[in-house]
Amino acid sequence: MMNFDTLKARGLFDERLPRYTSYPPAPAFTADVGADFQAEAIAALEADAPISLYLHIPFCERLCWFCACRTQGVRSLTPVQAYLETLRKELALIATHHPGKLRLKQMHWGGGTPTILPPELIREVSDMLSEVFVMDHDTAFSVEIDPTLVDADKIAALKAAGMTRASIGVQDFAPVVQKCIGRLQSFEQTQAAVNMLRGADVASLNVDLVYGLPFQSIEGFAQTLQQVNALRPDRVALFGYAHVPHMAKRQNLIPEAALPGDRARFALFNKATELLCADGMVAIGIDHFARPEDSMAQAAANGRLRRNFQGYTVDGCDTLLGLGASSISRFKEGFVQNAAQTGDYTRQIKAGKLAAVRGYRLTAEDRLRSRIIEMLMCDFAIDFKELNLNEVDRARFAPALDALRCECEGMFEETPERLSLTAQARPLVRRLAHFFDASNPGHAGYSRVS
Ligand code: SF4
């Protein structure tokens, strides 16, 4: 892989680019594609086609300073209960547009903190979902778990609702880091949550880590990685901290002077990669790791890895239905995003309209760009055979392909059927994907490339 100085000389650490969890990225969505488009797309869903579902619970008991998620701090369950009533109405609206039950292949509850829900509310949400959706025996159902806000009863309720994977937020175990990001969570608390999940037969565990946090050191992060490895997760997501206090106000509490510089961030990422791979994990895409027997590692090995708003996924469904405030839905026809603020989301649903307020209608050209970008982000390759480009498209993408070849000189192999990046070129992949991005919505909100 290219070393730090080479990447620095290429300007990689100064770039702010999309993470390409969608194409076009969400900043390209516009207000002229909203609830009416969403209603048509839902009505057009085939009765039997499997879909994915994302449910957003935008509430937390603690508000971690580093976090840029759409969520609000609450001290009682009153606003949560009110939100669930709106969710019930959103589901009823979906059912009016698509009276037959939709078949769930994948479901994810994220936030926010889904485990803020007590067992009776977990059951309530599960029951209301089952009015509109059917789960198969093999539906994959993952839930984001806050180890400081979970107990055996909540886990039992989630398991009864069908949870198959738990995604546990860790970020970093070092106390000096935790203090500076407003998130205290001991290894023992996390281990107790993991033990409860394993005891409840939750088959798969994911751990989320963040590098680039204040006061992170190689030694401290290495210790966190050893502790994480001791928990034996099946998957690890290793995200770079994006310091954007102009967009996420809480980040103003982060001591900027204590943030690691480019060289230190690069070293932190590489150290974590080294320790995870030494423990038997396989590196996947730009920021994920999985045990070789895990479905994500197998999907990556077989060219079936996909990208959606949660990052990398094995989910091959064309449709992702987003429920709740700020959720994004993906249909064959395009994307829509629900009103981001809970109040706006509630008002729209109470007015009897679906909750989308912005979106994007995909063209045939967008779909091709989307697939090329997804191939690069997932496979570090472009499969010309699968794309089957016609003459017009070949001419359309020629400048982007030439830019890629120039950027990666000596770091790719190409045949008429496929262009594959070598391992050396992998750190450049977001820049390479950007060559195929015609949406150009500006760079203000994007994260660092490394
Ligand atoms: S990291 Fe999790 S618990 Fe902390 S504010 Fe973000 S969503 Fe809430």
GROMACS .gro file of C-alpha atoms and ligand atoms in nm:
model
  458
    1MET     CA    1   0.000   0.000   0.000
    2MET     CA    2   0.118   0.357  -0.059
    3ASN     CA    3   0.284   0.515   0.243
    4PHE     CA    4   0.173   0.830   0.419
    5ASP     CA    5   0.412   1.067   0.243
    6THR     CA    6   0.308   0.947  -0.104
    7LEU     CA    7  -0.060   0.987  -0.021
    8LYS     CA    8   0.006   1.327   0.138
    9ALA     CA    9   0.192   1.441  -0.174
   10ARG     CA   10  -0.109   1.335  -0.381
   11GLY     CA   11  -0.329   1.563  -0.167
   12LEU     CA   12  -0.541   1.278  -0.035
   13PHE     CA   13  -0.569   1.410   0.321
   14ASP     CA   14  -0.701   1.748   0.207
   15GLU     CA   15  -0.997   1.603   0.023
   16ARG     CA   16  -1.356   1.594   0.145
   17LEU     CA   17  -1.553   1.348  -0.065
   18PRO     CA   18  -1.875   1.145  -0.033
   19ARG     CA   19  -1.855   0.804   0.128
   20TYR     CA   20  -2.079   0.688  -0.157
   21THR     CA   21  -2.332   0.505   0.051
   22SER     CA   22  -2.562   0.610  -0.233
   23TYR     CA   23  -2.530   0.759  -0.577
   24PRO     CA   24  -2.605   1.036  -0.609
   25PRO     CA   25  -2.510   1.126  -0.250
   26ALA     CA   26  -2.788   1.267  -0.028
   27PRO     CA   27  -2.682   1.636  -0.070
   28ALA     CA   28  -2.797   1.604  -0.434
   29PHE     CA   29  -3.156   1.530  -0.326
   30THR     CA   30  -3.405   1.807  -0.403
   31ALA     CA   31  -3.742   1.917  -0.264
   32ASP     CA   32  -3.934   1.854  -0.589
   33VAL     CA   33  -3.913   1.476  -0.528
   34GLY     CA   34  -4.107   1.398  -0.211
   35ALA     CA   35  -4.418   1.231  -0.072
   36ASP     CA   36  -4.601   1.192  -0.406
   37PHE     CA   37  -4.300   1.018  -0.561
   38GLN     CA   38  -4.272   0.800  -0.249
   39ALA     CA   39  -4.641   0.703  -0.273
   40GLU     CA   40  -4.606   0.605  -0.640
   41ALA     CA   41  -4.291   0.404  -0.573
   42ILE     CA   42  -4.452   0.217  -0.282
   43ALA     CA   43  -4.764   0.144  -0.487
   44ALA     CA   44  -4.545   0.007  -0.768
   45LEU     CA   45  -4.366  -0.246  -0.543
   46GLU     CA   46  -4.425  -0.603  -0.654
   47ALA     CA   47  -4.633  -0.803  -0.411
   48ASP     CA   48  -4.375  -1.074  -0.356
   49ALA     CA   49  -4.047  -0.892  -0.407
   50PRO     CA   50  -3.832  -0.898  -0.091
   51ILE     CA   51  -3.746  -0.559   0.054
   52SER     CA   52  -3.518  -0.415   0.321
   53LEU     CA   53  -3.636  -0.192   0.602
   54TYR     CA   54  -3.456   0.071   0.805
   55LEU     CA   55  -3.627   0.201   1.120
   56HIS     CA   56  -3.487   0.515   1.281
   57ILE     CA   57  -3.528   0.573   1.656
   58PRO     CA   58  -3.400   0.930   1.698
   59PHE     CA   59  -3.361   0.938   2.077
   60CYS     CA   60  -3.069   0.889   2.315
   61GLU     CA   61  -3.028   0.915   2.690
   62ARG     CA   62  -2.675   1.040   2.639
   63LEU     CA   63  -2.561   1.265   2.357
   64CYS     CA   64  -2.203   1.178   2.268
   65TRP     CA   65  -2.013   1.482   2.148
   66PHE     CA   66  -1.849   1.320   1.847
   67CYS     CA   67  -2.176   1.189   1.705
   68ALA     CA   68  -2.337   1.356   1.402
   69CYS     CA   69  -2.640   1.125   1.394
   70ARG     CA   70  -2.991   1.269   1.379
   71THR     CA   71  -3.097   1.219   1.738
   72GLN     CA   72  -3.223   1.410   2.040
   73GLY     CA   73  -3.154   1.365   2.411
   74VAL     CA   74  -3.453   1.262   2.622
   75ARG     CA   75  -3.501   1.204   2.994
   76SER     CA   76  -3.838   1.034   2.978
   77LEU     CA   77  -4.019   0.802   2.742
   78THR     CA   78  -4.302   1.047   2.673
   79PRO     CA   79  -4.154   1.182   2.344
   80VAL     CA   80  -4.055   0.829   2.244
   81GLN     CA   81  -4.411   0.704   2.289
   82ALA     CA   82  -4.546   1.000   2.091
   83TYR     CA   83  -4.296   0.920   1.813
   84LEU     CA   84  -4.411   0.557   1.803
   85GLU     CA   85  -4.770   0.675   1.755
   86THR     CA   86  -4.653   0.873   1.451
   87LEU     CA   87  -4.466   0.568   1.329
   88ARG     CA   88  -4.790   0.368   1.357
   89LYS     CA   89  -4.960   0.628   1.136
   90GLU     CA   90  -4.670   0.622   0.887
   91LEU     CA   91  -4.709   0.244   0.862
   92ALA     CA   92  -5.086   0.281   0.809
   93LEU     CA   93  -5.018   0.529   0.527
   94ILE     CA   94  -4.775   0.286   0.363
   95ALA     CA   95  -5.042   0.015   0.389
   96THR     CA   96  -5.296   0.237   0.208
   97HIS     CA   97  -5.054   0.269  -0.084
   98HIS     CA   98  -4.960  -0.099  -0.082
   99PRO     CA   99  -5.240  -0.304   0.076
  100GLY     CA  100  -5.061  -0.641   0.043
  101LYS     CA  101  -4.802  -0.729   0.307
  102LEU     CA  102  -4.443  -0.661   0.201
  103ARG     CA  103  -4.182  -0.934   0.253
  104LEU     CA  104  -3.879  -0.836   0.462
  105LYS     CA  105  -3.544  -0.982   0.366
  106GLN     CA  106  -3.342  -0.747   0.586
  107MET     CA  107  -3.434  -0.514   0.870
  108HIS     CA  108  -3.218  -0.272   1.068
  109TRP     CA  109  -3.317  -0.063   1.372
  110GLY     CA  110  -3.080   0.227   1.412
  111GLY     CA  111  -3.064   0.568   1.560
  112GLY     CA  112  -3.021   0.720   1.797
  113THR     CA  113  -3.055   0.442   2.045
  114PRO     CA  114  -3.308   0.168   1.966
  115THR     CA  115  -3.234   0.012   2.307
  116ILE     CA  116  -3.388   0.318   2.473
  117LEU     CA  117  -3.712   0.124   2.412
  118PRO     CA  118  -3.822  -0.084   2.711
  119PRO     CA  119  -3.933  -0.443   2.636
  120GLU     CA  120  -4.303  -0.352   2.608
  121LEU     CA  121  -4.227  -0.083   2.347
  122ILE     CA  122  -3.998  -0.320   2.157
  123ARG     CA  123  -4.293  -0.562   2.139
  124GLU     CA  124  -4.525  -0.278   2.036
  125VAL     CA  125  -4.296  -0.176   1.749
  126SER     CA  126  -4.255  -0.538   1.642
  127ASP     CA  127  -4.634  -0.587   1.644
  128MET     CA  128  -4.700  -0.274   1.443
  129LEU     CA  129  -4.439  -0.375   1.185
  130SER     CA  130  -4.597  -0.718   1.150
  131GLU     CA  131  -4.928  -0.553   1.049
  132VAL     CA  132  -4.758  -0.431   0.728
  133PHE     CA  133  -4.461  -0.665   0.672
  134VAL     CA  134  -4.396  -1.039   0.682
  135MET     CA  135  -4.064  -1.172   0.809
  136ASP     CA  136  -3.925  -1.489   0.655
  137HIS     CA  137  -3.752  -1.759   0.862
  138ASP     CA  138  -3.421  -1.624   0.727
  139THR     CA  139  -3.487  -1.250   0.754
  140ALA     CA  140  -3.169  -1.080   0.875
  141PHE     CA  141  -3.260  -0.835   1.153
  142SER     CA  142  -2.991  -0.618   1.309
  143VAL     CA  143  -3.021  -0.369   1.594
  144GLU     CA  144  -2.782  -0.100   1.717
  145ILE     CA  145  -2.717  -0.174   2.083
  146ASP     CA  146  -2.595   0.076   2.343
  147PRO     CA  147  -2.423  -0.142   2.606
  148THR     CA  148  -2.497   0.121   2.874
  149LEU     CA  149  -2.869   0.107   2.797
  150VAL     CA  150  -2.956  -0.256   2.750
  151ASP     CA  151  -3.052  -0.545   2.978
  152ALA     CA  152  -3.153  -0.909   2.950
  153ASP     CA  153  -3.525  -0.825   2.919
  154LYS     CA  154  -3.469  -0.587   2.627
  155ILE     CA  155  -3.246  -0.841   2.455
  156ALA     CA  156  -3.508  -1.113   2.509
  157ALA     CA  157  -3.774  -0.884   2.356
  158LEU     CA  158  -3.551  -0.806   2.057
  159LYS     CA  159  -3.468  -1.173   2.012
  160ALA     CA  160  -3.841  -1.261   2.024
  161ALA     CA  161  -3.893  -0.994   1.755
  162GLY     CA  162  -3.642  -1.182   1.538
  163MET     CA  163  -3.308  -1.004   1.599
  164THR     CA  164  -3.024  -1.199   1.437
  165ARG     CA  165  -2.738  -0.949   1.463
  166ALA     CA  166  -2.639  -0.691   1.724
  167SER     CA  167  -2.431  -0.390   1.634
  168ILE     CA  168  -2.249  -0.261   1.939
  169GLY     CA  169  -2.114   0.092   1.965
  170VAL     CA  170  -1.766   0.100   2.123
  171GLN     CA  171  -1.562   0.374   1.946
  172ASP     CA  172  -1.265   0.353   2.189
  173PHE     CA  173  -1.223   0.209   2.538
  174ALA     CA  174  -0.948   0.449   2.650
  175PRO     CA  175  -1.086   0.659   2.940
  176VAL     CA  176  -0.898   0.972   2.824
  177VAL     CA  177  -1.069   0.949   2.484
  178GLN     CA  178  -1.410   0.863   2.628
  179LYS     CA  179  -1.399   1.166   2.858
  180CYS     CA  180  -1.328   1.396   2.563
  181ILE     CA  181  -1.614   1.262   2.352
  182GLY     CA  182  -1.872   1.260   2.632
  183ARG     CA  183  -1.921   0.886   2.617
  184LEU     CA  184  -1.825   0.680   2.920
  185GLN     CA  185  -1.854   0.306   2.862
  186SER     CA  186  -1.628   0.055   3.028
  187PHE     CA  187  -1.500  -0.265   2.873
  188GLU     CA  188  -1.678  -0.457   3.152
  189GLN     CA  189  -2.017  -0.300   3.065
  190THR     CA  190  -1.961  -0.384   2.699
  191GLN     CA  191  -1.851  -0.738   2.778
  192ALA     CA  192  -2.162  -0.787   2.995
  193ALA     CA  193  -2.382  -0.677   2.701
  194VAL     CA  194  -2.196  -0.915   2.468
  195ASN     CA  195  -2.241  -1.201   2.716
  196MET     CA  196  -2.615  -1.131   2.740
  197LEU     CA  197  -2.644  -1.127   2.360
  198ARG     CA  198  -2.453  -1.453   2.323
  199GLY     CA  199  -2.658  -1.603   2.608
  200ALA     CA  200  -2.972  -1.511   2.415
  201ASP     CA  201  -2.835  -1.688   2.106
  202VAL     CA  202  -2.789  -1.376   1.895
  203ALA     CA  203  -2.574  -1.535   1.632
  204SER     CA  204  -2.378  -1.241   1.495
  205LEU     CA  205  -2.208  -0.942   1.657
  206ASN     CA  206  -2.074  -0.626   1.497
  207VAL     CA  207  -1.859  -0.370   1.679
  208ASP     CA  208  -1.828  -0.006   1.569
  209LEU     CA  209  -1.496   0.173   1.627
  210VAL     CA  210  -1.387   0.526   1.545
  211TYR     CA  211  -1.035   0.650   1.475
  212GLY     CA  212  -0.926   1.013   1.470
  213LEU     CA  213  -1.082   1.096   1.810
  214PRO     CA  214  -0.916   1.340   2.056
  215PHE     CA  215  -0.623   1.203   2.257
  216GLN     CA  216  -0.622   0.872   2.066
  217SER     CA  217  -0.276   0.720   2.074
  218ILE     CA  218  -0.139   0.415   1.897
  219GLU     CA  219  -0.081   0.239   2.231
  220GLY     CA  220  -0.427   0.325   2.365
  221PHE     CA  221  -0.604   0.228   2.042
  222ALA     CA  222  -0.403  -0.094   2.022
  223GLN     CA  223  -0.531  -0.180   2.369
  224THR     CA  224  -0.889  -0.105   2.257
  225LEU     CA  225  -0.836  -0.338   1.961
  226GLN     CA  226  -0.709  -0.613   2.188
  227GLN     CA  227  -1.018  -0.573   2.406
  228VAL     CA  228  -1.242  -0.576   2.099
  229ASN     CA  229  -1.073  -0.891   1.971
  230ALA     CA  230  -1.135  -1.050   2.312
  231LEU     CA  231  -1.509  -0.995   2.253
  232ARG     CA  232  -1.480  -1.207   1.934
  233PRO     CA  233  -1.708  -0.997   1.710
  234ASP     CA  234  -1.797  -1.136   1.368
  235ARG     CA  235  -1.765  -0.794   1.206
  236VAL     CA  236  -1.598  -0.463   1.288
  237ALA     CA  237  -1.668  -0.125   1.129
  238LEU     CA  238  -1.380   0.121   1.163
  239PHE     CA  239  -1.494   0.473   1.079
  240GLY     CA  240  -1.284   0.788   1.060
  241TYR     CA  241  -1.407   1.068   1.287
  242ALA     CA  242  -1.541   1.359   1.079
  243HIS     CA  243  -1.501   1.686   1.268
  244VAL     CA  244  -1.777   1.909   1.128
  245PRO     CA  245  -1.889   2.131   1.421
  246HIS     CA  246  -2.057   2.373   1.177
  247MET     CA  247  -2.297   2.086   1.097
  248ALA     CA  248  -2.301   1.890   1.425
  249LYS     CA  249  -2.313   2.149   1.705
  250ARG     CA  250  -2.223   1.899   1.980
  251GLN     CA  251  -1.880   1.860   1.825
  252ASN     CA  252  -1.795   2.211   1.952
  253LEU     CA  253  -1.738   2.035   2.287
  254ILE     CA  254  -1.454   1.829   2.135
  255PRO     CA  255  -1.111   1.978   2.213
  256GLU     CA  256  -0.986   2.044   1.860
  257ALA     CA  257  -0.624   2.080   1.969
  258ALA     CA  258  -0.631   1.717   2.089
  259LEU     CA  259  -0.743   1.575   1.754
  260PRO     CA  260  -0.476   1.361   1.586
  261GLY     CA  261  -0.325   1.504   1.268
  262ASP     CA  262  -0.318   1.337   0.926
  263ARG     CA  263  -0.013   1.123   0.997
  264ALA     CA  264  -0.150   1.006   1.332
  265ARG     CA  265  -0.494   0.922   1.183
  266PHE     CA  266  -0.326   0.720   0.910
  267ALA     CA  267  -0.119   0.534   1.169
  268LEU     CA  268  -0.428   0.466   1.386
  269PHE     CA  269  -0.618   0.318   1.092
  270ASN     CA  270  -0.324   0.103   0.990
  271LYS     CA  271  -0.265  -0.019   1.345
  272ALA     CA  272  -0.627  -0.120   1.382
  273THR     CA  273  -0.619  -0.296   1.044
  274GLU     CA  274  -0.304  -0.482   1.142
  275LEU     CA  275  -0.450  -0.600   1.475
  276LEU     CA  276  -0.787  -0.701   1.333
  277CYS     CA  277  -0.627  -0.896   1.046
  278ALA     CA  278  -0.378  -1.058   1.287
  279ASP     CA  279  -0.682  -1.181   1.481
  280GLY     CA  280  -0.814  -1.355   1.170
  281MET     CA  281  -1.041  -1.090   1.022
  282VAL     CA  282  -1.054  -1.003   0.654
  283ALA     CA  283  -1.047  -0.637   0.545
  284ILE     CA  284  -1.354  -0.544   0.344
  285GLY     CA  285  -1.400  -0.231   0.135
  286ILE     CA  286  -1.268   0.091   0.285
  287ASP     CA  287  -1.361   0.046   0.650
  288HIS     CA  288  -1.508  -0.296   0.740
  289PHE     CA  289  -1.363  -0.623   0.869
  290ALA     CA  290  -1.523  -0.965   0.908
  291ARG     CA  291  -1.439  -1.323   1.000
  292PRO     CA  292  -1.383  -1.529   0.681
  293GLU     CA  293  -1.691  -1.741   0.754
  294ASP     CA  294  -1.915  -1.435   0.801
  295SER     CA  295  -2.165  -1.364   0.521
  296MET     CA  296  -2.007  -1.021   0.456
  297ALA     CA  297  -1.661  -1.168   0.402
  298GLN     CA  298  -1.812  -1.432   0.173
  299ALA     CA  299  -2.010  -1.170  -0.020
  300ALA     CA  300  -1.690  -0.967  -0.065
  301ALA     CA  301  -1.501  -1.274  -0.187
  302ASN     CA  302  -1.779  -1.360  -0.436
  303GLY     CA  303  -1.841  -1.009  -0.572
  304ARG     CA  304  -2.181  -0.984  -0.400
  305LEU     CA  305  -2.095  -0.707  -0.155
  306ARG     CA  306  -2.325  -0.404  -0.178
  307ARG     CA  307  -2.332  -0.055  -0.037
  308ASN     CA  308  -2.626   0.118   0.131
  309PHE     CA  309  -2.685   0.392   0.387
  310GLN     CA  310  -2.547   0.179   0.671
  311GLY     CA  311  -2.220   0.121   0.479
  312TYR     CA  312  -2.134  -0.223   0.345
  313THR     CA  313  -2.405  -0.486   0.332
  314VAL     CA  314  -2.488  -0.825   0.187
  315ASP     CA  315  -2.839  -0.697   0.120
  316GLY     CA  316  -2.917  -0.742  -0.247
  317CYS     CA  317  -3.273  -0.601  -0.237
  318ASP     CA  318  -3.358  -0.326  -0.486
  319THR     CA  319  -3.588  -0.159  -0.234
  320LEU     CA  320  -3.493  -0.016   0.103
  321LEU     CA  321  -3.783   0.137   0.289
  322GLY     CA  322  -3.685   0.396   0.550
  323LEU     CA  323  -3.924   0.454   0.840
  324GLY     CA  324  -3.912   0.740   1.089
  325ALA     CA  325  -3.765   1.089   1.092
  326SER     CA  326  -3.473   1.152   0.851
  327SER     CA  327  -3.479   0.795   0.709
  328ILE     CA  328  -3.386   0.748   0.347
  329SER     CA  329  -3.570   0.508   0.118
  330ARG     CA  330  -3.431   0.366  -0.202
  331PHE     CA  331  -3.660   0.247  -0.480
  332LYS     CA  332  -3.583   0.136  -0.834
  333GLU     CA  333  -3.712   0.478  -0.942
  334GLY     CA  334  -3.496   0.681  -0.702
  335PHE     CA  335  -3.445   0.800  -0.343
  336VAL     CA  336  -3.654   0.990  -0.091
  337GLN     CA  337  -3.568   1.118   0.255
  338ASN     CA  338  -3.824   1.169   0.531
  339ALA     CA  339  -3.841   1.505   0.712
  340ALA     CA  340  -3.530   1.518   0.929
  341GLN     CA  341  -3.667   1.693   1.237
  342THR     CA  342  -3.904   1.483   1.447
  343GLY     CA  343  -4.151   1.775   1.466
  344ASP     CA  344  -4.164   1.818   1.086
  345TYR     CA  345  -4.191   1.442   1.037
  346THR     CA  346  -4.482   1.429   1.284
  347ARG     CA  347  -4.666   1.724   1.126
  348GLN     CA  348  -4.640   1.574   0.778
  349ILE     CA  349  -4.769   1.234   0.886
  350LYS     CA  350  -5.050   1.391   1.093
  351ALA     CA  351  -5.154   1.582   0.781
  352GLY     CA  352  -5.209   1.243   0.618
  353LYS     CA  353  -4.906   1.254   0.387
  354LEU     CA  354  -4.611   1.019   0.364
  355ALA     CA  355  -4.305   1.174   0.529
  356ALA     CA  356  -4.065   1.228   0.236
  357VAL     CA  357  -3.964   1.591   0.179
  358ARG     CA  358  -3.671   1.554  -0.062
  359GLY     CA  359  -3.536   1.298  -0.298
  360TYR     CA  360  -3.394   1.216  -0.637
  361ARG     CA  361  -3.543   1.054  -0.947
  362LEU     CA  362  -3.281   0.824  -1.106
  363THR     CA  363  -3.208   0.826  -1.478
  364ALA     CA  364  -3.060   0.533  -1.669
  365GLU     CA  365  -2.728   0.716  -1.669
  366ASP     CA  366  -2.742   0.763  -1.289
  367ARG     CA  367  -2.798   0.389  -1.248
  368LEU     CA  368  -2.487   0.312  -1.448
  369ARG     CA  369  -2.279   0.567  -1.254
  370SER     CA  370  -2.420   0.426  -0.931
  371ARG     CA  371  -2.322   0.070  -1.020
  372ILE     CA  372  -1.971   0.169  -1.132
  373ILE     CA  373  -1.916   0.360  -0.806
  374GLU     CA  374  -2.055   0.069  -0.606
  375MET     CA  375  -1.820  -0.174  -0.786
  376LEU     CA  376  -1.522   0.045  -0.705
  377MET     CA  377  -1.622   0.090  -0.340
  378CYS     CA  378  -1.707  -0.279  -0.286
  379ASP     CA  379  -1.483  -0.476  -0.524
  380PHE     CA  380  -1.203  -0.226  -0.607
  381ALA     CA  381  -1.281  -0.313  -0.967
  382ILE     CA  382  -1.503  -0.227  -1.262
  383ASP     CA  383  -1.670  -0.525  -1.428
  384PHE     CA  384  -1.722  -0.417  -1.790
  385LYS     CA  385  -1.888  -0.747  -1.870
  386GLU     CA  386  -2.164  -0.690  -1.615
  387LEU     CA  387  -2.207  -0.325  -1.717
  388ASN     CA  388  -2.239  -0.418  -2.085
  389LEU     CA  389  -2.193  -0.052  -2.188
  390ASN     CA  390  -2.325   0.058  -2.525
  391GLU     CA  391  -2.128   0.288  -2.750
  392VAL     CA  392  -2.281   0.607  -2.611
  393ASP     CA  393  -2.202   0.503  -2.254
  394ARG     CA  394  -1.851   0.396  -2.344
  395ALA     CA  395  -1.792   0.744  -2.485
  396ARG     CA  396  -1.963   0.903  -2.182
  397PHE     CA  397  -1.738   0.727  -1.932
  398ALA     CA  398  -1.415   0.742  -2.133
  399PRO     CA  399  -1.287   1.064  -1.962
  400ALA     CA  400  -1.352   0.920  -1.613
  401LEU     CA  401  -1.182   0.592  -1.704
  402ASP     CA  402  -0.883   0.780  -1.845
  403ALA     CA  403  -0.861   0.987  -1.526
  404LEU     CA  404  -0.868   0.666  -1.320
  405ARG     CA  405  -0.595   0.504  -1.533
  406CYS     CA  406  -0.382   0.816  -1.501
  407GLU     CA  407  -0.433   0.842  -1.122
  408CYS     CA  408  -0.354   0.473  -1.070
  409GLU     CA  409  -0.071   0.432  -1.316
  410GLY     CA  410   0.097   0.099  -1.244
  411MET     CA  411  -0.166   0.012  -0.984
  412PHE     CA  412  -0.436  -0.159  -1.191
  413GLU     CA  413  -0.480  -0.450  -1.428
  414GLU     CA  414  -0.717  -0.431  -1.720
  415THR     CA  415  -0.872  -0.669  -1.969
  416PRO     CA  416  -1.166  -0.603  -2.204
  417GLU     CA  417  -1.387  -0.758  -1.935
  418ARG     CA  418  -1.259  -0.605  -1.612
  419LEU     CA  419  -1.043  -0.336  -1.457
  420SER     CA  420  -0.904  -0.433  -1.113
  421LEU     CA  421  -0.715  -0.205  -0.876
  422THR     CA  422  -0.413  -0.347  -0.701
  423ALA     CA  423  -0.397  -0.324  -0.320
  424GLN     CA  424  -0.172  -0.018  -0.355
  425ALA     CA  425  -0.447   0.189  -0.516
  426ARG     CA  426  -0.714   0.107  -0.258
  427PRO     CA  427  -0.665   0.419  -0.039
  428LEU     CA  428  -0.752   0.626  -0.348
  429VAL     CA  429  -1.083   0.457  -0.412
  430ARG     CA  430  -1.315   0.742  -0.300
  431ARG     CA  431  -1.125   0.979  -0.529
  432LEU     CA  432  -1.153   0.727  -0.813
  433ALA     CA  433  -1.526   0.686  -0.749
  434HIS     CA  434  -1.558   1.064  -0.760
  435PHE     CA  435  -1.439   1.063  -1.122
  436PHE     CA  436  -1.770   0.892  -1.207
  437ASP     CA  437  -1.982   1.130  -0.998
  438ALA     CA  438  -2.171   1.381  -1.211
  439SER     CA  439  -2.390   1.507  -0.925
  440ASN     CA  440  -2.136   1.760  -0.791
  441PRO     CA  441  -2.343   1.890  -0.497
  442GLY     CA  442  -2.048   2.063  -0.323
  443HIS     CA  443  -1.811   1.939  -0.057
  444ALA     CA  444  -1.918   2.120   0.260
  445GLY     CA  445  -2.063   1.825   0.446
  446TYR     CA  446  -1.841   1.542   0.327
  447SER     CA  447  -1.593   1.357   0.540
  448ARG     CA  448  -1.218   1.328   0.501
  449VAL     CA  449  -1.101   1.064   0.256
  450SER     CA  450  -0.862   0.919   0.513
  451SF4     S1  451  -2.319   0.762   1.952
  451SF4    FE1  452  -2.514   0.657   1.983
  451SF4     S2  453  -2.568   0.704   2.199
  451SF4    FE2  454  -2.413   0.853   2.137
  451SF4     S3  455  -2.531   1.030   2.060
  451SF4    FE3  456  -2.480   0.903   1.883
  451SF4     S4  457  -2.659   0.773   1.859
  451SF4    FE4  458  -2.670   0.859   2.068
   0.00000   0.00000   0.00000
